[in-house]
Amino acid sequence: MKGAPVSKHFDDVYFSADNGLAETHHVFIEGNALPTAWQGVERFVIGETGLGTGLNFLAAWKLFEETADQNAQLHFVSFEKFPLGADDIRQALMPFADELGDYIDRFLEAYPILIPGFHRVSVSDRVFLTLIFDDINEAIPQLDAAVDCWFLDGFTPAKNPEMWTDTVFENMARLSASGASFATFTAAGDVKRGLQAAGFEVQKADGYGRKRDMLIGAYKGEREPQKISKPNVAIIGGGLAGTSCAYALKRYGLSPVIYDRHQGLAQEASGNPAGLFNPRFSAFRTGESDFYASAFAQVLQNFDQFDDIDLNMVGALHVINSDEKTKRFHTMLENWIWPDDEMQIVDAEAASEIAGITIDKSALYLKRSGSVNPAKLCHAYAEGVEVVHKDIDSLNDIDADIIVLASGSAVKDFVPWLPTHAVRGQVTSIKESDLSENLKCNLHYGGYISAARDGEHMVGSTFQKWLSHTDVLDEDHTDNLDRLRENVSAFADADFEIRSGRAGLRTSSKDRFPIAGKVPNMENVYVSTAHASHGIVSSLASAQMIADQITGAPFSQSIKSQKSLSAQRFIDRAIRKGEVLDGYDGNLG
Ligand code: SAM
């Protein structure tokens, strides 16, 4: 007899006590006619209600590796309101270690941090998971995908009616590809009627073990076939935005080409020696904040896979040095509901303990934050990608099916109405001293100082909208170091030895949020820009989303986040407010 973990919350088992894996095969695999259904298809998308331990995913993944076409891709999208920790999953799956051992290890390596929202991870070069850690009723209306088959695996409807609502069934219909199948362990009348009302044809089939019946069926509606698309893509710009797009497209089996006016990658804003990464903090959960949270989880997962990016996971303290921050961070903790071990507010004493130097205020602590070398990251993203040294004047000069504009403020050369602007930022590298060598994590206080690496700290950054040159200025060094002295009392009287400095122009947008996705009114043109000071985090998730949009894969961001990123928002806003959008020659109503 195999083990069966029980949910205390729902008073129900995650899978059959007799043999969970055999149940998965009977109900979900055979109930959906797998592997026959994925024979000859280039991409197969499974949607699941209730990830639990991931057992269903693991069984489907293994079968896919054994039976699907060599180049076919599997996307598995699953909702989970109460994600289990990796240790609990490992424990629960112990009985299946013989059959699934290696798959379990690889799944848990890719398993994301347990923060709400959309997570995109890959467990192999052709198997992708979109895990959505939220209540399904909130989350499923936010999904954009064409699903080929459904595993309906919430706890039993009698104990968990929230998993079997009309919202779920109606959205399943919205998301189903033509002929999409479903299978579920339950034969409850309400489930049958709900699915029928939403447009599914429903049949009873023999249940597993002691269960007499279960339900299987298919969606009756038609939908445009979502063919996998592998176009030639040209990316203009070899900084973080462009190289991360190349990376995401490469993972989907495409061969993008990067064009840059400089010889080499990361010559502009992405060329700083170190870049600190954090989500962007905001009090409420919005499309924007969800994007940054999801993007933060994505970088954590991906950075681990690169060898040579100077990843320094020392954690970050964000000193709470204003009333506004006190309010924002406390409200944020309530709304974002991240587990304590991902983000918490610590008092001055605990902050000092973490920092290794005296911090006289409370602080927000992110254990899993750190820094990377952005230029090395660009090279890691672009590994194996063709890079052409060319200044592009006109998009007609490029021979490609699709163009991604990722050239910072220069995107305006091609889309003049995008409301972007450059913001100069200078960083100051200082020599590690007897005092500063005690600093064990990165500190943010309006400016920031990194923990020392190779005997140097990086102190940043100026923020100058009014300057557009990249000369290194002495007064900017003074500004950076004064800000540090003013905000971190341990350094109040410190003398610093300046080693070097670098200034770059970051691109920002009118509403200070990145612009990523399809460019309205232009055929086959996408954009990724305005990543401003959070570019290490936002560029990769933007790239992933663009790769999803280009290839027709399930979207790795919620519909809300996609809209927040889309260039269309500026047109919509201009129409709503009756404003002019400079440079826009389309109709504003
Ligand atoms: N498929 C899983 C496996 O392979 O281990 C078993 C799923 S278990 C029977 C049902 C899952 O649904 C639980 O993990 C539970 O936390 C989740 N769940 C319950 N209610 C939910 C809701 N309203 N939204 C999202 N997930 C929910």
XYZ file of C-alpha atoms and ligand atoms in Angstrom:
616
model
C 0.000 0.000 0.000
C 1.344 3.418 -0.971
C 1.192 6.516 1.263
C -1.552 9.098 0.959
C -0.913 12.572 2.321
C -3.954 14.264 3.802
C -4.852 17.960 3.758
C -5.886 19.060 7.234
C -7.494 22.128 5.756
C -9.835 20.141 3.508
C -9.913 16.870 5.446
C -9.258 15.002 2.213
C -6.421 13.043 0.591
C -4.142 14.455 -2.126
C -4.365 11.165 -3.957
C -5.717 7.657 -3.475
C -4.520 5.723 -0.435
C -4.389 2.570 -2.565
C -1.880 3.817 -5.123
C -1.806 7.462 -6.105
C 0.189 6.907 -9.263
C -2.084 4.142 -10.523
C -5.042 6.437 -9.835
C -3.381 9.248 -11.819
C -2.890 6.888 -14.742
C -6.416 5.585 -14.643
C -8.238 8.866 -14.106
C -6.196 11.581 -15.760
C -3.917 9.884 -18.264
C -6.289 7.262 -19.664
C -9.323 9.486 -19.033
C -7.781 12.011 -21.448
C -6.601 9.365 -23.948
C -2.942 10.151 -23.366
C -0.514 9.547 -24.959
C -2.596 9.165 -28.150
C -3.831 12.765 -27.879
C -0.361 14.255 -28.160
C 0.906 12.092 -31.011
C 1.934 14.247 -33.951
C 1.385 17.599 -32.210
C 4.117 20.183 -31.786
C 2.872 21.548 -28.504
C 0.491 20.025 -25.998
C -1.075 22.026 -23.184
C -2.499 20.432 -20.047
C -4.499 22.493 -17.551
C -4.903 21.230 -14.006
C -7.027 22.408 -11.117
C -4.997 21.633 -7.973
C -1.228 21.052 -8.289
C -0.927 19.499 -4.800
C 2.171 17.327 -4.759
C 2.675 17.516 -8.522
C 2.107 13.773 -8.884
C -0.188 14.183 -11.908
C 2.331 16.482 -13.543
C 5.180 14.061 -12.945
C 3.250 11.154 -14.421
C 2.278 13.218 -17.485
C 5.817 14.542 -17.941
C 7.378 11.083 -17.782
C 4.880 9.695 -20.264
C 5.497 12.689 -22.538
C 9.255 12.090 -22.524
C 8.632 8.426 -23.346
C 6.037 8.833 -26.073
C 5.828 12.338 -27.579
C 7.529 13.446 -30.802
C 11.154 14.398 -30.345
C 10.643 18.134 -30.823
C 7.228 18.466 -29.232
C 6.799 20.758 -26.239
C 4.656 20.141 -23.182
C 3.095 22.994 -21.237
C 1.494 22.159 -17.926
C -0.570 24.901 -16.308
C -1.772 24.288 -12.769
C -3.564 26.286 -10.067
C -2.800 25.943 -6.396
C -4.122 28.060 -3.544
C -2.076 26.375 -0.802
C 1.256 25.432 -2.377
C 3.145 22.757 -0.497
C 6.790 23.285 0.381
C 9.421 21.274 -1.471
C 10.190 19.145 1.602
C 6.533 18.186 2.025
C 6.287 17.297 -1.630
C 9.395 15.143 -1.470
C 8.000 13.350 1.557
C 4.587 12.810 -0.035
C 6.133 11.455 -3.221
C 8.504 9.085 -1.441
C 6.411 6.022 -2.314
C 6.948 6.782 -6.002
C 10.688 7.369 -5.806
C 11.445 4.175 -7.748
C 9.231 5.108 -10.669
C 9.703 8.891 -10.642
C 12.921 9.553 -8.701
C 14.825 11.623 -11.240
C 11.695 13.476 -12.319
C 10.902 14.380 -8.701
C 14.402 15.819 -8.230
C 14.199 17.898 -11.377
C 10.699 19.113 -10.538
C 11.770 20.214 -7.072
C 14.872 21.938 -8.416
C 12.618 24.032 -10.625
C 9.864 24.454 -8.027
C 9.346 28.174 -7.420
C 9.300 30.154 -4.196
C 5.895 30.037 -2.530
C 4.664 33.511 -3.333
C 1.239 34.185 -4.858
C 0.788 34.723 -8.551
C 2.020 33.353 -11.872
C 5.230 31.323 -11.953
C 6.943 30.118 -15.083
C 9.581 27.420 -14.750
C 11.029 24.842 -17.083
C 12.034 21.359 -16.042
C 13.687 20.424 -19.327
C 14.374 22.096 -22.636
C 10.864 21.282 -23.818
C 8.675 20.962 -20.737
C 7.320 24.159 -19.192
C 5.226 24.725 -16.110
C 2.985 27.690 -15.468
C 2.095 27.434 -11.795
C -0.469 29.868 -10.485
C -0.423 30.115 -6.722
C -3.801 31.712 -6.030
C -7.423 30.794 -5.529
C -8.560 29.336 -8.811
C -11.667 31.527 -8.935
C -9.498 34.646 -8.881
C -6.778 33.250 -11.100
C -8.422 31.314 -13.910
C -10.068 34.433 -15.424
C -6.518 35.841 -15.627
C -5.109 32.978 -17.713
C -4.535 33.217 -21.456
C -3.855 29.826 -23.053
C -5.230 27.240 -25.457
C -5.616 24.086 -23.372
C -5.737 20.644 -24.985
C -6.748 18.646 -21.953
C -7.822 19.205 -18.380
C -7.040 17.336 -15.191
C -9.801 18.298 -12.717
C -8.294 17.374 -9.395
C -9.542 19.657 -6.642
C -10.533 17.948 -3.446
C -13.904 16.269 -3.533
C -16.731 18.731 -4.345
C -18.560 17.961 -1.097
C -15.544 19.138 0.899
C -14.276 21.852 -1.454
C -17.088 23.323 -3.554
C -14.929 26.408 -4.370
C -12.885 24.320 -6.773
C -15.914 23.316 -8.839
C -17.642 26.595 -9.561
C -19.284 27.966 -12.683
C -16.401 30.459 -12.862
C -14.015 27.527 -13.211
C -16.156 25.688 -15.773
C -16.871 28.788 -17.856
C -13.202 29.737 -17.958
C -12.276 26.178 -18.874
C -14.550 26.594 -21.879
C -12.961 29.975 -22.709
C -9.488 28.436 -22.556
C -10.197 25.115 -24.296
C -8.770 24.358 -27.723
C -11.190 22.681 -30.141
C -12.017 19.225 -28.873
C -10.157 19.726 -25.568
C -10.763 16.748 -23.297
C -11.179 16.605 -19.540
C -11.134 13.900 -16.908
C -11.933 13.953 -13.225
C -12.101 11.445 -10.374
C -15.528 12.671 -9.258
C -18.919 11.789 -10.713
C -20.786 14.421 -8.692
C -24.009 15.571 -10.345
C -23.200 19.270 -9.817
C -19.870 18.891 -11.593
C -21.504 17.068 -14.481
C -24.207 19.718 -14.845
C -21.755 22.602 -14.461
C -19.494 21.256 -17.194
C -22.430 20.580 -19.494
C -23.779 24.081 -18.995
C -20.366 25.503 -19.894
C -20.299 23.622 -23.210
C -18.682 20.266 -22.429
C -20.035 16.918 -23.466
C -19.829 14.688 -20.356
C -19.772 10.909 -19.927
C -19.433 8.560 -16.996
C -16.515 6.140 -16.985
C -15.345 3.494 -14.515
C -13.739 5.119 -11.485
C -10.473 4.102 -9.869
C -10.359 1.599 -6.985
C -13.370 1.842 -4.755
C -14.868 4.734 -6.731
C -17.566 3.371 -9.022
C -17.720 6.230 -11.522
C -15.735 9.187 -12.765
C -16.359 11.778 -15.488
C -14.647 12.290 -18.821
C -15.601 14.364 -21.831
C -14.687 17.047 -24.324
C -15.339 20.662 -25.147
C -17.921 21.019 -27.901
C -17.004 24.523 -29.053
C -14.640 25.476 -31.869
C -11.564 27.610 -31.524
C -8.943 28.732 -34.016
C -6.154 26.162 -33.907
C -3.210 27.578 -31.965
C -0.388 26.334 -34.141
C 3.076 26.521 -32.709
C 4.869 29.304 -34.478
C 8.636 29.419 -35.008
C 9.278 32.621 -36.941
C 12.613 34.282 -37.638
C 12.993 36.928 -34.972
C 15.318 39.922 -35.055
C 15.985 41.682 -31.777
C 17.257 45.253 -31.843
C 19.365 45.890 -28.763
C 21.952 43.783 -26.954
C 21.312 44.878 -23.371
C 19.303 43.015 -20.755
C 15.978 43.545 -22.553
C 17.253 42.197 -25.865
C 19.456 39.363 -24.660
C 16.772 38.078 -22.278
C 14.346 37.982 -25.226
C 16.906 35.957 -27.147
C 17.202 33.595 -24.194
C 13.437 33.074 -23.856
C 12.988 32.534 -27.594
C 15.937 30.162 -27.773
C 14.326 28.062 -25.058
C 11.247 27.737 -27.244
C 13.404 26.352 -30.040
C 13.749 29.572 -32.103
C 16.987 31.055 -33.448
C 16.723 34.812 -32.859
C 19.364 37.243 -34.095
C 20.430 40.267 -32.043
C 21.331 43.552 -33.783
C 23.260 46.165 -31.848
C 24.862 49.408 -32.919
C 27.773 48.731 -30.566
C 30.434 46.138 -31.026
C 29.522 43.667 -28.275
C 26.679 43.269 -25.810
C 25.702 45.319 -22.750
C 27.445 48.512 -23.806
C 24.881 50.945 -22.426
C 22.765 50.922 -19.235
C 23.227 47.161 -18.765
C 26.993 47.513 -18.430
C 27.334 48.302 -14.710
C 29.730 46.058 -12.781
C 26.990 44.915 -10.381
C 23.238 45.171 -10.338
C 21.106 44.534 -7.276
C 17.807 42.749 -7.787
C 14.569 43.074 -5.850
C 10.924 43.232 -6.799
C 9.498 46.747 -6.963
C 7.530 47.323 -3.788
C 4.015 48.708 -3.753
C 1.305 48.690 -1.129
C -1.377 46.821 -3.040
C -1.607 43.781 -5.264
C -2.062 45.054 -8.796
C -1.173 43.928 -12.308
C 2.093 45.821 -11.855
C 3.035 44.363 -8.487
C 2.057 40.859 -9.604
C 4.366 41.266 -12.560
C 7.331 42.260 -10.374
C 6.664 39.398 -7.939
C 6.441 36.869 -10.745
C 9.511 38.366 -12.405
C 11.486 38.179 -9.157
C 10.633 34.482 -8.792
C 11.687 33.913 -12.409
C 15.112 35.460 -11.990
C 15.776 33.390 -8.885
C 14.996 30.247 -10.798
C 17.028 31.159 -13.860
C 20.079 32.752 -12.257
C 20.837 29.501 -10.500
C 21.384 27.900 -13.867
C 24.179 30.240 -14.981
C 27.779 29.709 -13.927
C 29.460 32.976 -14.695
C 27.222 35.905 -13.738
C 28.811 36.790 -10.346
C 25.615 35.853 -8.553
C 25.946 37.010 -4.955
C 22.889 35.908 -2.955
C 23.585 37.881 0.207
C 20.025 39.103 0.865
C 18.825 42.684 1.057
C 17.659 45.002 3.807
C 15.464 47.915 2.810
C 15.785 50.390 5.645
C 12.454 51.922 6.642
C 13.527 55.537 6.845
C 10.303 57.408 6.196
C 6.672 57.368 7.311
C 5.675 56.707 3.746
C 7.818 53.535 3.660
C 6.511 52.375 7.033
C 2.979 52.539 5.718
C 3.743 51.132 2.286
C 5.780 48.157 3.507
C 3.306 47.182 6.229
C 0.352 47.418 3.854
C 2.333 45.503 1.267
C 3.034 42.629 3.656
C -0.697 42.348 4.370
C -1.650 42.407 0.717
C 1.113 40.448 -0.922
C 0.977 37.634 1.673
C 4.502 36.397 0.969
C 5.764 33.812 3.442
C 7.998 35.259 6.175
C 11.047 33.491 4.893
C 10.769 35.366 1.592
C 9.990 38.810 2.998
C 9.532 40.193 6.479
C 9.939 43.357 8.503
C 12.671 43.072 11.117
C 13.392 45.503 13.959
C 16.602 47.526 14.193
C 18.305 44.913 16.358
C 17.529 42.046 14.008
C 18.446 44.225 11.023
C 21.841 44.981 12.597
C 22.379 41.282 13.220
C 21.619 40.493 9.580
C 23.652 43.412 8.213
C 26.705 42.916 10.412
C 26.758 46.676 11.084
C 24.501 48.881 13.210
C 21.205 49.692 11.560
C 19.162 52.018 13.744
C 15.802 51.524 12.048
C 13.582 48.604 11.220
C 13.882 47.214 7.709
C 12.240 45.005 5.152
C 14.333 41.883 4.711
C 14.497 39.709 1.624
C 16.692 36.749 2.263
C 16.755 35.698 -1.368
C 17.821 38.945 -2.926
C 21.297 39.679 -4.217
C 23.337 41.000 -7.077
C 24.646 39.872 -10.433
C 26.960 41.319 -13.018
C 24.486 42.599 -15.649
C 26.988 42.506 -18.507
C 27.894 38.894 -17.749
C 24.197 38.125 -17.467
C 23.654 39.540 -20.969
C 26.387 37.237 -22.259
C 24.878 34.253 -20.467
C 21.438 35.013 -21.941
C 22.877 35.395 -25.429
C 25.035 32.289 -25.407
C 24.852 30.626 -28.800
C 22.868 33.530 -30.285
C 24.046 35.319 -33.427
C 24.888 38.967 -32.707
C 25.162 41.368 -35.650
C 26.982 44.675 -35.226
C 24.744 47.081 -37.111
C 23.018 50.390 -36.538
C 19.466 49.893 -37.742
C 17.914 53.002 -39.300
C 14.763 51.500 -40.634
C 12.884 48.312 -39.803
C 12.757 47.645 -43.537
C 16.505 46.963 -43.364
C 15.833 43.807 -41.397
C 14.926 40.543 -42.987
C 12.855 38.816 -40.297
C 9.264 37.694 -39.671
C 9.159 39.429 -36.321
C 11.103 42.303 -34.801
C 11.546 42.974 -31.097
C 12.567 46.528 -30.221
C 14.759 46.360 -27.148
C 16.992 49.371 -27.649
C 16.187 51.451 -24.560
C 15.142 54.998 -25.403
C 16.065 54.407 -29.052
C 12.812 52.439 -29.487
C 11.385 55.902 -30.180
C 13.265 55.938 -33.472
C 10.730 53.366 -34.640
C 7.712 54.079 -32.419
C 7.850 57.814 -31.759
C 4.756 57.942 -29.580
C 6.068 55.616 -26.859
C 6.358 57.913 -23.835
C 9.851 56.924 -22.764
C 12.667 59.051 -21.456
C 16.228 58.511 -20.316
C 17.302 58.810 -16.700
C 20.975 59.110 -15.977
C 22.365 57.031 -13.120
C 25.934 57.068 -11.822
C 27.341 54.424 -9.485
C 30.446 54.687 -7.339
C 32.749 51.772 -6.554
C 34.512 52.151 -3.203
C 37.278 50.146 -1.601
C 36.265 47.771 1.182
C 37.410 49.163 4.566
C 37.806 47.746 8.085
C 34.346 49.077 8.831
C 32.560 48.203 5.631
C 33.927 44.663 5.427
C 31.463 43.783 8.184
C 28.525 44.478 5.890
C 27.042 41.090 5.072
C 24.083 41.984 2.844
C 22.990 44.641 0.368
C 21.475 47.738 1.959
C 18.847 49.971 0.365
C 17.891 53.319 1.856
C 16.826 55.412 -1.121
C 20.346 54.741 -2.444
C 22.112 51.457 -1.953
C 25.416 49.855 -1.012
C 26.263 46.299 -1.961
C 28.079 43.843 0.263
C 31.726 43.799 -0.790
C 32.814 41.589 -3.648
C 36.450 41.391 -4.737
C 37.301 44.077 -2.198
C 34.817 46.665 -3.486
C 31.318 47.894 -2.709
C 29.082 49.479 -5.247
C 27.225 52.552 -4.053
C 24.383 53.983 -6.079
C 22.804 55.616 -7.651
C 22.073 59.070 -8.892
C 18.800 59.619 -10.686
C 19.019 62.500 -13.118
C 16.287 63.016 -15.633
C 17.797 66.316 -16.714
C 21.202 64.991 -17.856
C 21.719 62.921 -20.938
C 25.470 62.341 -20.974
C 27.382 59.462 -19.430
C 30.518 61.275 -18.250
C 31.474 60.293 -14.718
C 31.054 63.308 -12.426
C 32.815 63.947 -9.106
C 29.735 65.633 -7.691
C 27.706 62.500 -8.400
C 30.186 60.422 -6.396
C 29.768 62.931 -3.576
C 25.986 62.622 -3.819
C 26.107 58.826 -3.647
C 28.440 58.763 -0.651
C 26.622 61.551 1.202
C 23.356 59.687 0.813
C 25.003 56.625 2.330
C 26.419 58.598 5.273
C 23.096 60.314 5.940
C 21.031 57.148 5.937
C 23.271 54.527 7.511
C 24.568 55.829 10.828
C 27.331 53.207 10.954
C 28.882 55.034 7.986
C 28.054 58.577 9.163
C 31.693 59.583 9.631
C 33.324 57.164 7.264
C 35.950 58.141 4.724
C 35.584 56.236 1.506
C 38.221 55.510 -1.078
C 36.661 55.836 -4.505
C 37.947 53.246 -6.946
C 35.895 53.962 -10.036
C 32.508 55.055 -11.307
C 30.216 54.485 -14.212
C 27.245 56.410 -15.547
C 24.526 55.031 -17.776
C 21.199 56.112 -19.179
C 18.303 53.944 -18.097
C 15.030 54.144 -19.917
C 11.841 54.855 -18.022
C 8.264 55.409 -19.132
C 5.668 58.007 -18.306
C 4.064 55.790 -15.642
C 7.438 54.319 -14.623
C 6.394 50.785 -15.601
C 8.109 48.733 -18.328
C 6.644 48.552 -21.806
C 6.563 45.021 -23.164
C 4.500 43.136 -25.710
C 3.096 43.757 -29.138
C 3.292 47.278 -30.537
C -0.245 48.410 -31.409
C -0.885 49.196 -35.070
C 2.367 47.640 -36.269
C 2.435 44.198 -37.810
C 4.808 41.740 -36.167
C 6.638 44.277 -34.029
C 7.139 43.798 -30.288
C 8.824 46.011 -27.727
C 10.662 45.569 -24.430
C 11.874 48.781 -22.849
C 11.532 51.209 -19.920
C 12.887 48.704 -17.401
C 14.382 51.618 -15.449
C 16.133 50.647 -12.223
C 14.532 47.177 -11.907
C 15.675 45.940 -15.285
C 17.455 42.843 -14.051
C 14.146 41.580 -12.737
C 11.655 42.974 -15.238
C 13.568 42.263 -18.454
C 13.495 38.477 -18.136
C 9.771 38.171 -17.336
C 8.976 40.639 -20.132
C 11.081 38.538 -22.477
C 9.305 35.365 -21.426
C 5.937 36.976 -21.982
C 6.957 38.224 -25.421
C 8.216 34.728 -26.301
C 4.824 33.327 -25.210
C 3.006 35.886 -27.346
C 5.177 35.268 -30.399
C 4.910 31.477 -30.268
C 1.342 31.123 -28.990
C 2.377 29.341 -25.787
C 0.336 29.756 -22.578
C 1.059 33.206 -21.206
C 3.380 33.369 -18.237
C 1.735 36.545 -16.912
C -1.820 37.274 -15.879
C -4.044 39.140 -18.316
C -3.979 42.031 -15.842
C -0.170 42.168 -15.833
C -0.012 41.872 -19.608
C -2.312 44.864 -19.919
C -0.225 46.821 -17.439
C 2.860 46.158 -19.562
C 1.295 46.718 -22.918
C 2.092 49.815 -25.000
C -1.635 49.986 -25.692
C -2.131 51.408 -22.194
C -0.829 54.798 -23.285
C -3.306 54.939 -26.173
C -6.163 53.872 -23.886
C -5.174 56.483 -21.324
C -4.980 59.245 -23.919
C -8.444 58.317 -25.192
C -9.886 58.122 -21.671
C -8.468 61.461 -20.649
C -8.930 63.187 -23.977
C -5.186 63.851 -24.094
C -2.738 64.042 -26.944
C -0.152 61.291 -27.331
C 2.885 63.010 -28.813
C 3.982 61.440 -32.078
C 0.921 59.177 -32.382
C -0.821 59.409 -35.737
C -3.521 56.782 -35.072
C -7.078 57.516 -34.078
C -7.598 58.618 -30.485
C -11.381 58.678 -30.799
N -3.109 17.028 -8.442
C -2.553 16.877 -7.125
C -1.397 15.915 -7.110
O -1.016 15.440 -8.197
O -0.833 15.723 -6.037
C -3.545 16.599 -6.056
C -4.472 17.755 -5.902
S -5.314 17.796 -4.369
C -6.516 16.550 -4.515
C -6.262 19.291 -4.579
C -5.434 20.553 -4.538
O -6.285 21.660 -4.813
C -4.833 20.808 -3.188
O -3.446 20.950 -3.310
C -5.490 22.104 -2.719
O -4.654 22.931 -1.939
C -5.885 22.753 -4.019
N -7.005 23.685 -3.883
C -8.101 23.534 -3.129
N -8.934 24.588 -3.268
C -8.379 25.422 -4.142
C -8.761 26.668 -4.715
N -9.920 27.268 -4.393
N -7.937 27.244 -5.617
C -6.754 26.643 -5.960
N -6.343 25.474 -5.437
C -7.137 24.852 -4.539
